[in-house]
């Protein structure tokens, strides 16, 4: 009778291979057999595998950031805080204020208008349009988290397998837990991907409830040249001001339209900002000791507790030299962008918005107390982002325009090698003088050509010598 049953059993799927998704090492198979797992039926195997995949975050997304989970969490956060569909009347209002802001900006800058449109976004729509950029910026950190969690798990299982180490409840004495690592590694990577995806979704969803316009964070996160406003958030911001909400909306539209015009008119600026964030994130050091402590102390069957423990100790406190260089470059660029926006928007608002000065001060207070960008970067890449040199940058742009005119102010963005640096923010008047000398030195006259043909020193050599005072491009 047994001879007749064996062929039938051989035709059935191996429950252990079905459970773990592939061949099972002999040592692990023997241990699992002793636990009775080899007798599981197909329905039990399917149920256990579903629970394991849910626990380990398997959702078909094996990238460093679980994009699907990030999207779902962000949308859930937005829904919990409230969001509504934007009606046609509101969209027409946004289109009108952006048109007015564009006309006013035309009077104070010759940078061309962006090719995008005026857009009114709900919080959910802002999430949809910006999430791909946030995933790109956080991928280097997520990759480091995957590697660190895998290493911590390997070390922990290796220690449990040593002689005299306490056994894992449910596993027979003498079994080496390290033998399980080959099966667990993909699951650990998926867990890290899901944990970080959830963190990205939480941060972006929260940010969507606070950000006033498409690029208020200072980065071109929309990926196009649309001038986008979030009417619900603008209305909430206006409630705290003793200013008509229409005037507030116009002033914020001026700032957004100016920022988008700058990103559109200076092609190198947006990519350099995003690259600086990626450079900082790529060199980030994961706090391996903190992760190992979390793995030891937190129940692995409680993903939320593990995520919370890791979130408190994910990043090493001291930035590396490469990170510090990227941070300096990023802070300088952000300050220059916002300083330029301050100068241009305030000029455009003059004579049109009676409370422009009060609204400018409200925006400065918003940034000083930790704006939305700072909170988001702190949670995602351990980066407390704040344009600390903002006033210095605004003073530099104002001084440059005062001495050399509006065209000189905007032409200073012409190339990254001639744009102001962190050292220039320390000495804005010196930059203004050097910029004027450089501009005049680039004018080639007939006399210059005769000197060059006669073997005399070329004017370019003199201007190069002058440029040496500017210091390194990337402090």
Short mmCIF file of C-alpha atoms in Angstrom, two decimals:
data_model
loop_
_atom_site.label_atom_id
_atom_site.label_comp_id
_atom_site.label_asym_id
_atom_site.label_seq_id
_atom_site.Cartn_x
_atom_site.Cartn_y
_atom_site.Cartn_z
CA UNK A 1 0.00 0.00 0.00
CA UNK A 2 2.87 2.35 0.83
CA UNK A 3 4.38 1.65 -2.60
CA UNK A 4 1.18 2.84 -4.19
CA UNK A 5 1.10 6.08 -2.15
CA UNK A 6 4.69 7.20 -2.71
CA UNK A 7 4.27 8.05 -6.43
CA UNK A 8 1.26 10.21 -5.56
CA UNK A 9 3.20 12.10 -2.93
CA UNK A 10 6.10 12.56 -5.36
CA UNK A 11 3.68 14.23 -7.78
CA UNK A 12 2.64 16.80 -5.15
CA UNK A 13 4.61 20.11 -4.87
CA UNK A 14 7.32 20.14 -2.22
CA UNK A 15 5.73 22.22 0.58
CA UNK A 16 9.07 23.57 1.81
CA UNK A 17 10.19 24.65 -1.66
CA UNK A 18 6.76 26.19 -2.22
CA UNK A 19 7.05 28.03 1.10
CA UNK A 20 10.55 29.43 0.51
CA UNK A 21 10.29 29.90 -3.24
CA UNK A 22 13.11 27.56 -4.23
CA UNK A 23 15.48 24.77 -3.14
CA UNK A 24 15.96 24.39 0.60
CA UNK A 25 19.45 23.52 1.97
CA UNK A 26 19.60 19.99 3.51
CA UNK A 27 20.40 21.24 7.02
CA UNK A 28 17.48 23.64 6.97
CA UNK A 29 15.19 21.00 5.43
CA UNK A 30 16.01 18.54 8.21
CA UNK A 31 15.24 21.14 10.85
CA UNK A 32 11.98 22.19 9.22
CA UNK A 33 10.94 18.56 8.81
CA UNK A 34 11.45 18.05 12.55
CA UNK A 35 9.10 20.98 13.12
CA UNK A 36 6.41 19.33 11.01
CA UNK A 37 6.46 21.91 8.23
CA UNK A 38 6.95 19.27 5.55
CA UNK A 39 3.43 18.00 6.26
CA UNK A 40 1.74 21.28 5.38
CA UNK A 41 -1.00 21.11 2.79
CA UNK A 42 -1.14 23.39 -0.25
CA UNK A 43 -3.66 25.75 1.38
CA UNK A 44 -1.54 26.06 4.53
CA UNK A 45 1.59 26.72 2.44
CA UNK A 46 -0.19 29.44 0.49
CA UNK A 47 -1.44 31.07 3.69
CA UNK A 48 1.99 30.99 5.36
CA UNK A 49 3.72 32.31 2.24
CA UNK A 50 1.20 35.15 2.00
CA UNK A 51 1.87 36.08 5.63
CA UNK A 52 5.64 35.96 5.11
CA UNK A 53 5.42 38.13 2.00
CA UNK A 54 3.24 40.62 3.84
CA UNK A 55 5.66 40.69 6.77
CA UNK A 56 8.72 41.05 4.57
CA UNK A 57 7.16 43.64 2.31
CA UNK A 58 6.95 41.63 -0.91
CA UNK A 59 4.71 43.46 -3.31
CA UNK A 60 6.46 42.79 -6.57
CA UNK A 61 8.75 45.80 -6.05
CA UNK A 62 12.35 44.76 -5.35
CA UNK A 63 13.93 48.18 -5.92
CA UNK A 64 15.66 50.10 -3.12
CA UNK A 65 12.49 52.17 -2.61
CA UNK A 66 9.16 50.35 -2.79
CA UNK A 67 7.49 52.77 -5.19
CA UNK A 68 4.05 51.21 -4.91
CA UNK A 69 4.08 51.40 -1.13
CA UNK A 70 5.47 54.97 -1.16
CA UNK A 71 2.64 56.01 -3.46
CA UNK A 72 -0.05 54.28 -1.39
CA UNK A 73 1.21 55.67 1.92
CA UNK A 74 1.52 59.22 0.54
CA UNK A 75 -2.02 59.11 -0.82
CA UNK A 76 -3.28 57.68 2.46
CA UNK A 77 -1.61 60.46 4.47
CA UNK A 78 -3.16 63.07 2.17
CA UNK A 79 -6.59 61.47 2.52
CA UNK A 80 -6.31 61.36 6.32
CA UNK A 81 -5.50 65.07 6.51
CA UNK A 82 -8.19 65.97 4.03
CA UNK A 83 -8.13 66.76 0.34
CA UNK A 84 -10.73 67.78 -2.18
CA UNK A 85 -11.09 67.98 -5.92
CA UNK A 86 -10.36 71.41 -7.34
CA UNK A 87 -13.29 72.93 -9.16
CA UNK A 88 -13.29 74.84 -12.41
CA UNK A 89 -13.70 78.23 -10.72
CA UNK A 90 -10.61 77.68 -8.55
CA UNK A 91 -8.56 76.59 -11.56
CA UNK A 92 -9.60 79.74 -13.42
CA UNK A 93 -8.64 81.86 -10.41
CA UNK A 94 -5.17 80.29 -10.31
CA UNK A 95 -4.75 80.78 -14.04
CA UNK A 96 -5.64 84.44 -13.64
CA UNK A 97 -3.29 85.19 -10.75
CA UNK A 98 -0.41 83.44 -12.54
CA UNK A 99 -1.09 85.48 -15.68
CA UNK A 100 -0.99 88.69 -13.63
CA UNK A 101 2.19 87.56 -11.84
CA UNK A 102 3.79 86.77 -15.21
CA UNK A 103 3.02 90.24 -16.56
CA UNK A 104 4.49 91.90 -13.46
CA UNK A 105 7.64 89.75 -13.70
CA UNK A 106 8.10 90.78 -17.33
CA UNK A 107 8.68 94.32 -16.04
CA UNK A 108 11.57 93.37 -13.73
CA UNK A 109 13.46 90.58 -15.52
CA UNK A 110 14.31 89.74 -19.10
CA UNK A 111 14.51 86.03 -18.42
CA UNK A 112 12.06 84.40 -20.84
CA UNK A 113 8.72 83.12 -19.71
CA UNK A 114 8.60 79.37 -19.01
CA UNK A 115 6.79 77.24 -21.56
CA UNK A 116 4.48 75.60 -19.02
CA UNK A 117 0.99 76.55 -17.93
CA UNK A 118 -0.67 77.79 -14.77
CA UNK A 119 -1.82 74.77 -12.77
CA UNK A 120 -3.97 74.39 -9.66
CA UNK A 121 -3.05 71.20 -7.82
CA UNK A 122 -4.78 69.30 -5.08
CA UNK A 123 -2.53 67.72 -2.47
CA UNK A 124 -2.93 64.31 -4.09
CA UNK A 125 -2.05 65.74 -7.51
CA UNK A 126 1.12 67.29 -6.09
CA UNK A 127 2.08 63.88 -4.70
CA UNK A 128 1.53 62.21 -8.07
CA UNK A 129 3.64 64.75 -9.92
CA UNK A 130 6.56 64.99 -7.51
CA UNK A 131 6.92 61.46 -6.09
CA UNK A 132 9.23 60.20 -8.90
CA UNK A 133 11.77 62.93 -8.06
CA UNK A 134 11.63 62.14 -4.32
CA UNK A 135 12.24 58.47 -5.09
CA UNK A 136 15.24 59.40 -7.24
CA UNK A 137 16.73 61.58 -4.50
CA UNK A 138 16.30 58.97 -1.76
CA UNK A 139 17.42 55.88 -3.70
CA UNK A 140 21.10 56.18 -2.59
CA UNK A 141 20.02 56.15 1.06
CA UNK A 142 17.66 53.23 0.48
CA UNK A 143 20.48 51.22 -1.12
CA UNK A 144 22.65 51.83 1.93
CA UNK A 145 19.80 50.78 4.22
CA UNK A 146 19.34 47.51 2.34
CA UNK A 147 23.03 46.68 2.62
CA UNK A 148 23.20 47.64 6.30
CA UNK A 149 20.11 45.64 7.28
CA UNK A 150 21.37 42.57 5.44
CA UNK A 151 24.76 42.86 7.14
CA UNK A 152 23.16 43.34 10.56
CA UNK A 153 20.92 40.31 10.08
CA UNK A 154 23.85 38.16 8.95
CA UNK A 155 25.89 39.21 11.98
CA UNK A 156 22.99 38.59 14.34
CA UNK A 157 22.26 35.13 12.94
CA UNK A 158 25.98 34.31 13.00
CA UNK A 159 26.19 35.19 16.69
CA UNK A 160 23.13 33.09 17.47
CA UNK A 161 24.80 30.16 15.79
CA UNK A 162 27.89 30.30 17.99
CA UNK A 163 28.46 27.80 20.77
CA UNK A 164 26.84 28.85 24.00
CA UNK A 165 24.59 31.42 22.32
CA UNK A 166 20.91 31.32 23.21
CA UNK A 167 18.75 29.39 20.78
CA UNK A 168 15.96 30.89 18.75
CA UNK A 169 12.55 29.89 20.13
CA UNK A 170 10.95 27.28 17.88
CA UNK A 171 14.21 26.01 16.36
CA UNK A 172 15.75 22.73 17.57
CA UNK A 173 18.97 22.85 19.60
CA UNK A 174 22.11 22.57 17.52
CA UNK A 175 20.69 24.21 14.40
CA UNK A 176 22.86 26.98 12.96
CA UNK A 177 20.56 29.97 12.22
CA UNK A 178 23.12 31.32 9.73
CA UNK A 179 22.02 28.54 7.37
CA UNK A 180 18.75 30.42 6.97
CA UNK A 181 20.40 33.60 5.67
CA UNK A 182 20.39 32.51 2.05
CA UNK A 183 16.63 32.26 2.19
CA UNK A 184 16.18 35.38 4.28
CA UNK A 185 18.37 37.81 2.33
CA UNK A 186 15.79 38.57 -0.40
CA UNK A 187 13.14 39.03 2.27
CA UNK A 188 15.35 41.37 4.29
CA UNK A 189 16.00 43.46 1.18
CA UNK A 190 12.29 43.65 0.48
CA UNK A 191 11.65 44.60 4.09
CA UNK A 192 14.19 47.44 3.82
CA UNK A 193 12.63 48.53 0.53
CA UNK A 194 9.17 48.59 2.06
CA UNK A 195 10.29 50.33 5.22
CA UNK A 196 11.98 53.10 3.29
CA UNK A 197 9.15 53.28 0.78
CA UNK A 198 6.76 53.80 3.68
CA UNK A 199 9.01 56.52 5.07
CA UNK A 200 9.17 58.29 1.70
CA UNK A 201 5.41 58.09 1.36
CA UNK A 202 4.86 59.43 4.88
CA UNK A 203 7.23 62.37 4.29
CA UNK A 204 5.88 63.32 0.86
CA UNK A 205 2.27 62.94 1.98
CA UNK A 206 2.90 65.19 4.97
CA UNK A 207 4.75 67.70 2.79
CA UNK A 208 1.79 67.81 0.39
CA UNK A 209 -0.33 69.17 3.22
CA UNK A 210 2.08 72.05 3.86
CA UNK A 211 3.73 73.14 0.62
CA UNK A 212 2.18 76.26 -0.94
CA UNK A 213 3.35 75.91 -4.53
CA UNK A 214 4.97 73.44 -6.87
CA UNK A 215 8.62 74.24 -6.18
CA UNK A 216 8.48 75.95 -2.78
CA UNK A 217 10.98 73.37 -1.53
CA UNK A 218 13.56 75.07 -3.75
CA UNK A 219 14.00 72.15 -6.14
CA UNK A 220 12.42 71.53 -9.57
CA UNK A 221 10.38 68.60 -8.28
CA UNK A 222 7.60 68.94 -10.84
CA UNK A 223 9.88 68.00 -13.71
CA UNK A 224 8.42 70.60 -16.09
CA UNK A 225 7.89 74.35 -16.43
CA UNK A 226 4.34 74.58 -15.06
CA UNK A 227 3.62 77.28 -12.47
CA UNK A 228 1.70 75.26 -9.90
CA UNK A 229 -0.21 76.47 -6.85
CA UNK A 230 -1.94 74.47 -4.10
CA UNK A 231 -5.04 76.59 -3.34
CA UNK A 232 -6.06 74.69 -0.20
CA UNK A 233 -2.67 75.22 1.42
CA UNK A 234 -2.49 78.83 0.29
CA UNK A 235 -5.88 79.47 1.91
CA UNK A 236 -4.69 77.91 5.19
CA UNK A 237 -1.52 80.05 5.10
CA UNK A 238 -3.55 83.21 4.43
CA UNK A 239 -5.72 82.59 7.50
CA UNK A 240 -2.79 83.48 9.75
CA UNK A 241 -2.19 86.82 8.07
CA UNK A 242 -4.16 90.05 8.32
CA UNK A 243 -4.08 90.37 4.56
CA UNK A 244 -6.74 89.74 1.94
CA UNK A 245 -6.47 86.16 0.68
CA UNK A 246 -6.43 87.32 -2.94
CA UNK A 247 -3.38 89.47 -2.28
CA UNK A 248 -1.66 86.57 -0.53
CA UNK A 249 -2.36 84.31 -3.48
CA UNK A 250 -0.93 86.88 -5.90
CA UNK A 251 2.24 87.34 -3.88
CA UNK A 252 2.85 83.57 -3.60
CA UNK A 253 2.13 83.17 -7.32
CA UNK A 254 4.75 85.84 -8.00
CA UNK A 255 7.33 83.88 -6.04
CA UNK A 256 6.47 80.59 -7.72
CA UNK A 257 6.42 82.10 -11.21
CA UNK A 258 9.81 83.73 -10.55
CA UNK A 259 11.32 80.47 -9.33
CA UNK A 260 10.00 78.49 -12.29
CA UNK A 261 11.23 81.19 -14.67
CA UNK A 262 14.69 80.95 -13.11
CA UNK A 263 14.81 77.14 -13.41
CA UNK A 264 13.61 77.38 -17.03
CA UNK A 265 16.01 80.17 -17.95
CA UNK A 266 19.09 78.62 -16.31
CA UNK A 267 19.30 75.04 -17.66
CA UNK A 268 22.21 73.97 -15.46
CA UNK A 269 20.64 75.09 -12.17
CA UNK A 270 18.00 72.42 -11.57
CA UNK A 271 20.28 69.48 -12.44
CA UNK A 272 23.04 70.81 -10.16
CA UNK A 273 20.62 71.17 -7.25
CA UNK A 274 19.33 67.62 -7.66
CA UNK A 275 22.86 66.27 -8.12
CA UNK A 276 24.01 67.97 -4.91
CA UNK A 277 21.23 66.21 -2.98
CA UNK A 278 22.13 62.87 -4.59
CA UNK A 279 25.83 63.39 -3.84
CA UNK A 280 25.02 64.00 -0.19
CA UNK A 281 22.74 60.98 -0.02
CA UNK A 282 25.15 58.71 -1.90
CA UNK A 283 27.92 59.21 0.65
CA UNK A 284 25.67 58.94 3.68
CA UNK A 285 26.82 56.50 6.34
CA UNK A 286 24.16 54.26 7.79
CA UNK A 287 24.38 53.84 11.56
CA UNK A 288 25.16 50.12 11.52
CA UNK A 289 25.39 49.87 15.30
CA UNK A 290 21.96 51.45 15.65
CA UNK A 291 20.49 49.01 13.13
CA UNK A 292 22.07 46.03 14.88
CA UNK A 293 20.64 47.25 18.19
CA UNK A 294 17.20 47.60 16.61
CA UNK A 295 17.40 44.09 15.13
CA UNK A 296 18.34 42.69 18.55
CA UNK A 297 15.70 44.49 20.58
CA UNK A 298 12.64 44.73 18.33
CA UNK A 299 10.28 41.89 17.51
CA UNK A 300 10.91 41.10 13.81
CA UNK A 301 7.21 40.26 13.46
CA UNK A 302 6.34 43.89 14.24
CA UNK A 303 7.44 45.88 11.15
CA UNK A 304 6.08 49.17 12.51
CA UNK A 305 8.15 48.88 15.69
CA UNK A 306 11.23 48.00 13.66
CA UNK A 307 10.68 50.95 11.32
CA UNK A 308 10.31 53.29 14.29
CA UNK A 309 13.48 51.98 15.92
CA UNK A 310 15.46 52.33 12.71
CA UNK A 311 14.09 55.79 12.05
CA UNK A 312 15.50 57.02 15.34
CA UNK A 313 19.03 55.80 14.62
CA UNK A 314 19.31 55.41 10.85
CA UNK A 315 22.01 57.95 10.04
CA UNK A 316 25.49 58.42 11.42
CA UNK A 317 25.69 61.82 13.11
CA UNK A 318 28.87 63.15 11.50
CA UNK A 319 28.84 64.01 7.77
CA UNK A 320 31.81 62.91 5.69
CA UNK A 321 34.02 65.48 3.88
CA UNK A 322 32.25 64.62 0.61
CA UNK A 323 28.88 65.16 2.25
CA UNK A 324 30.01 68.45 3.74
CA UNK A 325 31.14 69.66 0.31
CA UNK A 326 27.80 68.63 -1.23
CA UNK A 327 25.93 70.31 1.62
CA UNK A 328 27.86 73.56 1.19
CA UNK A 329 27.21 73.54 -2.55
CA UNK A 330 23.53 72.78 -2.02
CA UNK A 331 22.98 75.43 0.65
CA UNK A 332 24.73 78.03 -1.50
CA UNK A 333 22.62 77.26 -4.57
CA UNK A 334 19.40 77.24 -2.56
CA UNK A 335 20.26 80.56 -0.95
CA UNK A 336 21.09 82.07 -4.35
CA UNK A 337 17.80 80.84 -5.82
CA UNK A 338 15.66 82.12 -2.96
CA UNK A 339 17.62 85.36 -2.71
CA UNK A 340 17.05 86.03 -6.41
CA UNK A 341 13.36 85.18 -6.02
CA UNK A 342 13.11 87.56 -3.05
CA UNK A 343 14.61 90.47 -4.99
CA UNK A 344 12.67 89.90 -8.21
CA UNK A 345 9.30 89.14 -6.58
CA UNK A 346 9.51 92.16 -4.29
CA UNK A 347 10.32 94.42 -7.24
CA UNK A 348 7.42 92.96 -9.22
CA UNK A 349 5.01 93.44 -6.31
CA UNK A 350 6.02 97.08 -5.71
CA UNK A 351 3.19 99.44 -6.54
CA UNK A 352 0.73 96.54 -6.94
CA UNK A 353 0.49 94.75 -3.58
CA UNK A 354 0.23 97.11 -0.56
CA UNK A 355 1.14 94.38 1.95
CA UNK A 356 4.04 92.86 0.03
CA UNK A 357 6.56 93.68 2.76
CA UNK A 358 4.45 92.00 5.44
CA UNK A 359 3.99 88.90 3.28
CA UNK A 360 7.71 88.75 2.54
CA UNK A 361 8.38 88.80 6.28
CA UNK A 362 5.82 85.99 6.79
CA UNK A 363 7.64 83.88 4.19
CA UNK A 364 10.97 84.56 5.91
CA UNK A 365 9.52 83.49 9.28
CA UNK A 366 8.15 80.34 7.68
CA UNK A 367 11.62 79.44 6.43
CA UNK A 368 13.38 80.40 9.66
CA UNK A 369 11.24 78.10 11.80
CA UNK A 370 11.94 75.10 9.61
CA UNK A 371 10.05 75.03 6.36
CA UNK A 372 8.58 72.00 4.65
CA UNK A 373 11.75 71.22 2.72
CA UNK A 374 13.86 71.03 5.86
CA UNK A 375 11.47 68.62 7.57
CA UNK A 376 11.25 66.37 4.54
CA UNK A 377 14.99 66.15 3.94
CA UNK A 378 15.66 65.54 7.63
CA UNK A 379 13.41 62.47 7.60
CA UNK A 380 14.55 61.08 4.26
CA UNK A 381 18.29 61.73 3.98
CA UNK A 382 19.27 63.02 7.41
CA UNK A 383 19.77 66.46 5.93
CA UNK A 384 18.50 69.53 7.79
CA UNK A 385 18.13 71.67 4.74
CA UNK A 386 17.87 75.41 5.24
CA UNK A 387 19.12 78.26 3.02
CA UNK A 388 21.01 79.89 5.90
CA UNK A 389 22.74 82.42 3.64
CA UNK A 390 19.47 83.76 2.22
CA UNK A 391 19.91 87.36 3.35
CA UNK A 392 23.50 87.39 2.11
CA UNK A 393 22.32 86.10 -1.28
CA UNK A 394 19.55 88.70 -1.53
CA UNK A 395 22.06 91.44 -0.66
CA UNK A 396 24.42 90.16 -3.34
CA UNK A 397 21.77 90.23 -6.09
CA UNK A 398 20.54 93.67 -5.01
CA UNK A 399 24.09 95.09 -4.95
CA UNK A 400 24.90 93.58 -8.34
CA UNK A 401 21.79 95.14 -9.87
CA UNK A 402 22.42 98.47 -8.17
CA UNK A 403 25.92 98.81 -9.63
CA UNK A 404 25.68 97.05 -13.00
CA UNK A 405 21.98 96.94 -13.80
CA UNK A 406 19.24 94.34 -14.07
CA UNK A 407 20.84 92.54 -17.00
CA UNK A 408 24.02 91.91 -15.03
CA UNK A 409 21.99 90.47 -12.16
CA UNK A 410 20.38 87.89 -14.43
CA UNK A 411 23.41 87.25 -16.62
CA UNK A 412 25.38 86.13 -13.56
CA UNK A 413 23.45 82.86 -13.88
CA UNK A 414 24.84 82.38 -17.38
CA UNK A 415 27.30 79.61 -16.46
CA UNK A 416 28.07 77.72 -13.23
CA UNK A 417 31.68 78.88 -13.41
CA UNK A 418 30.72 82.55 -13.19
CA UNK A 419 27.76 82.24 -10.82
CA UNK A 420 28.34 83.35 -7.20
CA UNK A 421 29.84 80.87 -4.76
CA UNK A 422 29.75 80.47 -1.00
CA UNK A 423 32.90 82.60 -0.77
CA UNK A 424 31.14 85.34 -2.74
CA UNK A 425 28.34 85.39 -0.18
CA UNK A 426 30.99 86.28 2.40
CA UNK A 427 32.05 89.26 0.28
CA UNK A 428 29.14 90.30 -1.95
CA UNK A 429 30.64 93.72 -2.79
CA UNK A 430 33.87 92.03 -3.84
CA UNK A 431 31.88 89.78 -6.18
CA UNK A 432 30.11 92.80 -7.63
CA UNK A 433 33.45 94.46 -8.40
CA UNK A 434 34.95 91.30 -9.87
CA UNK A 435 31.86 90.66 -11.95
CA UNK A 436 32.14 94.12 -13.44
CA UNK A 437 35.83 93.64 -14.19
CA UNK A 438 35.18 90.25 -15.73
CA UNK A 439 32.39 91.58 -17.91
CA UNK A 440 34.55 94.43 -19.18
CA UNK A 441 37.51 92.08 -19.65
CA UNK A 442 35.48 89.88 -21.99
CA UNK A 443 34.99 92.77 -24.43
CA UNK A 444 37.45 92.26 -27.32
CA UNK A 445 38.43 95.45 -29.20
CA UNK A 446 40.58 96.05 -32.29
CA UNK A 447 43.37 97.15 -29.96
CA UNK A 448 43.17 93.84 -28.11
CA UNK A 449 43.51 91.95 -31.39
CA UNK A 450 46.55 94.01 -32.41
CA UNK A 451 48.18 93.31 -29.04
CA UNK A 452 47.49 89.62 -29.40
CA UNK A 453 48.96 89.49 -32.91
CA UNK A 454 51.95 91.44 -31.65
CA UNK A 455 52.65 88.85 -28.95
CA UNK A 456 51.47 90.94 -25.98
CA UNK A 457 49.61 89.34 -23.10
CA UNK A 458 45.98 88.71 -24.01
CA UNK A 459 43.20 90.37 -22.04
CA UNK A 460 41.86 86.92 -21.18
CA UNK A 461 45.02 86.22 -19.18
CA UNK A 462 44.38 89.32 -17.09
CA UNK A 463 40.78 88.33 -16.46
CA UNK A 464 41.92 84.82 -15.48
CA UNK A 465 44.22 86.38 -12.92
CA UNK A 466 41.32 88.41 -11.59
CA UNK A 467 39.13 85.35 -11.37
CA UNK A 468 41.66 83.69 -9.10
CA UNK A 469 40.33 85.80 -6.23
CA UNK A 470 36.99 84.03 -6.41
CA UNK A 471 38.30 80.89 -4.73
CA UNK A 472 37.34 77.32 -5.51
CA UNK A 473 34.00 76.58 -7.14
CA UNK A 474 33.06 73.94 -4.62
CA UNK A 475 34.29 74.81 -1.14
#
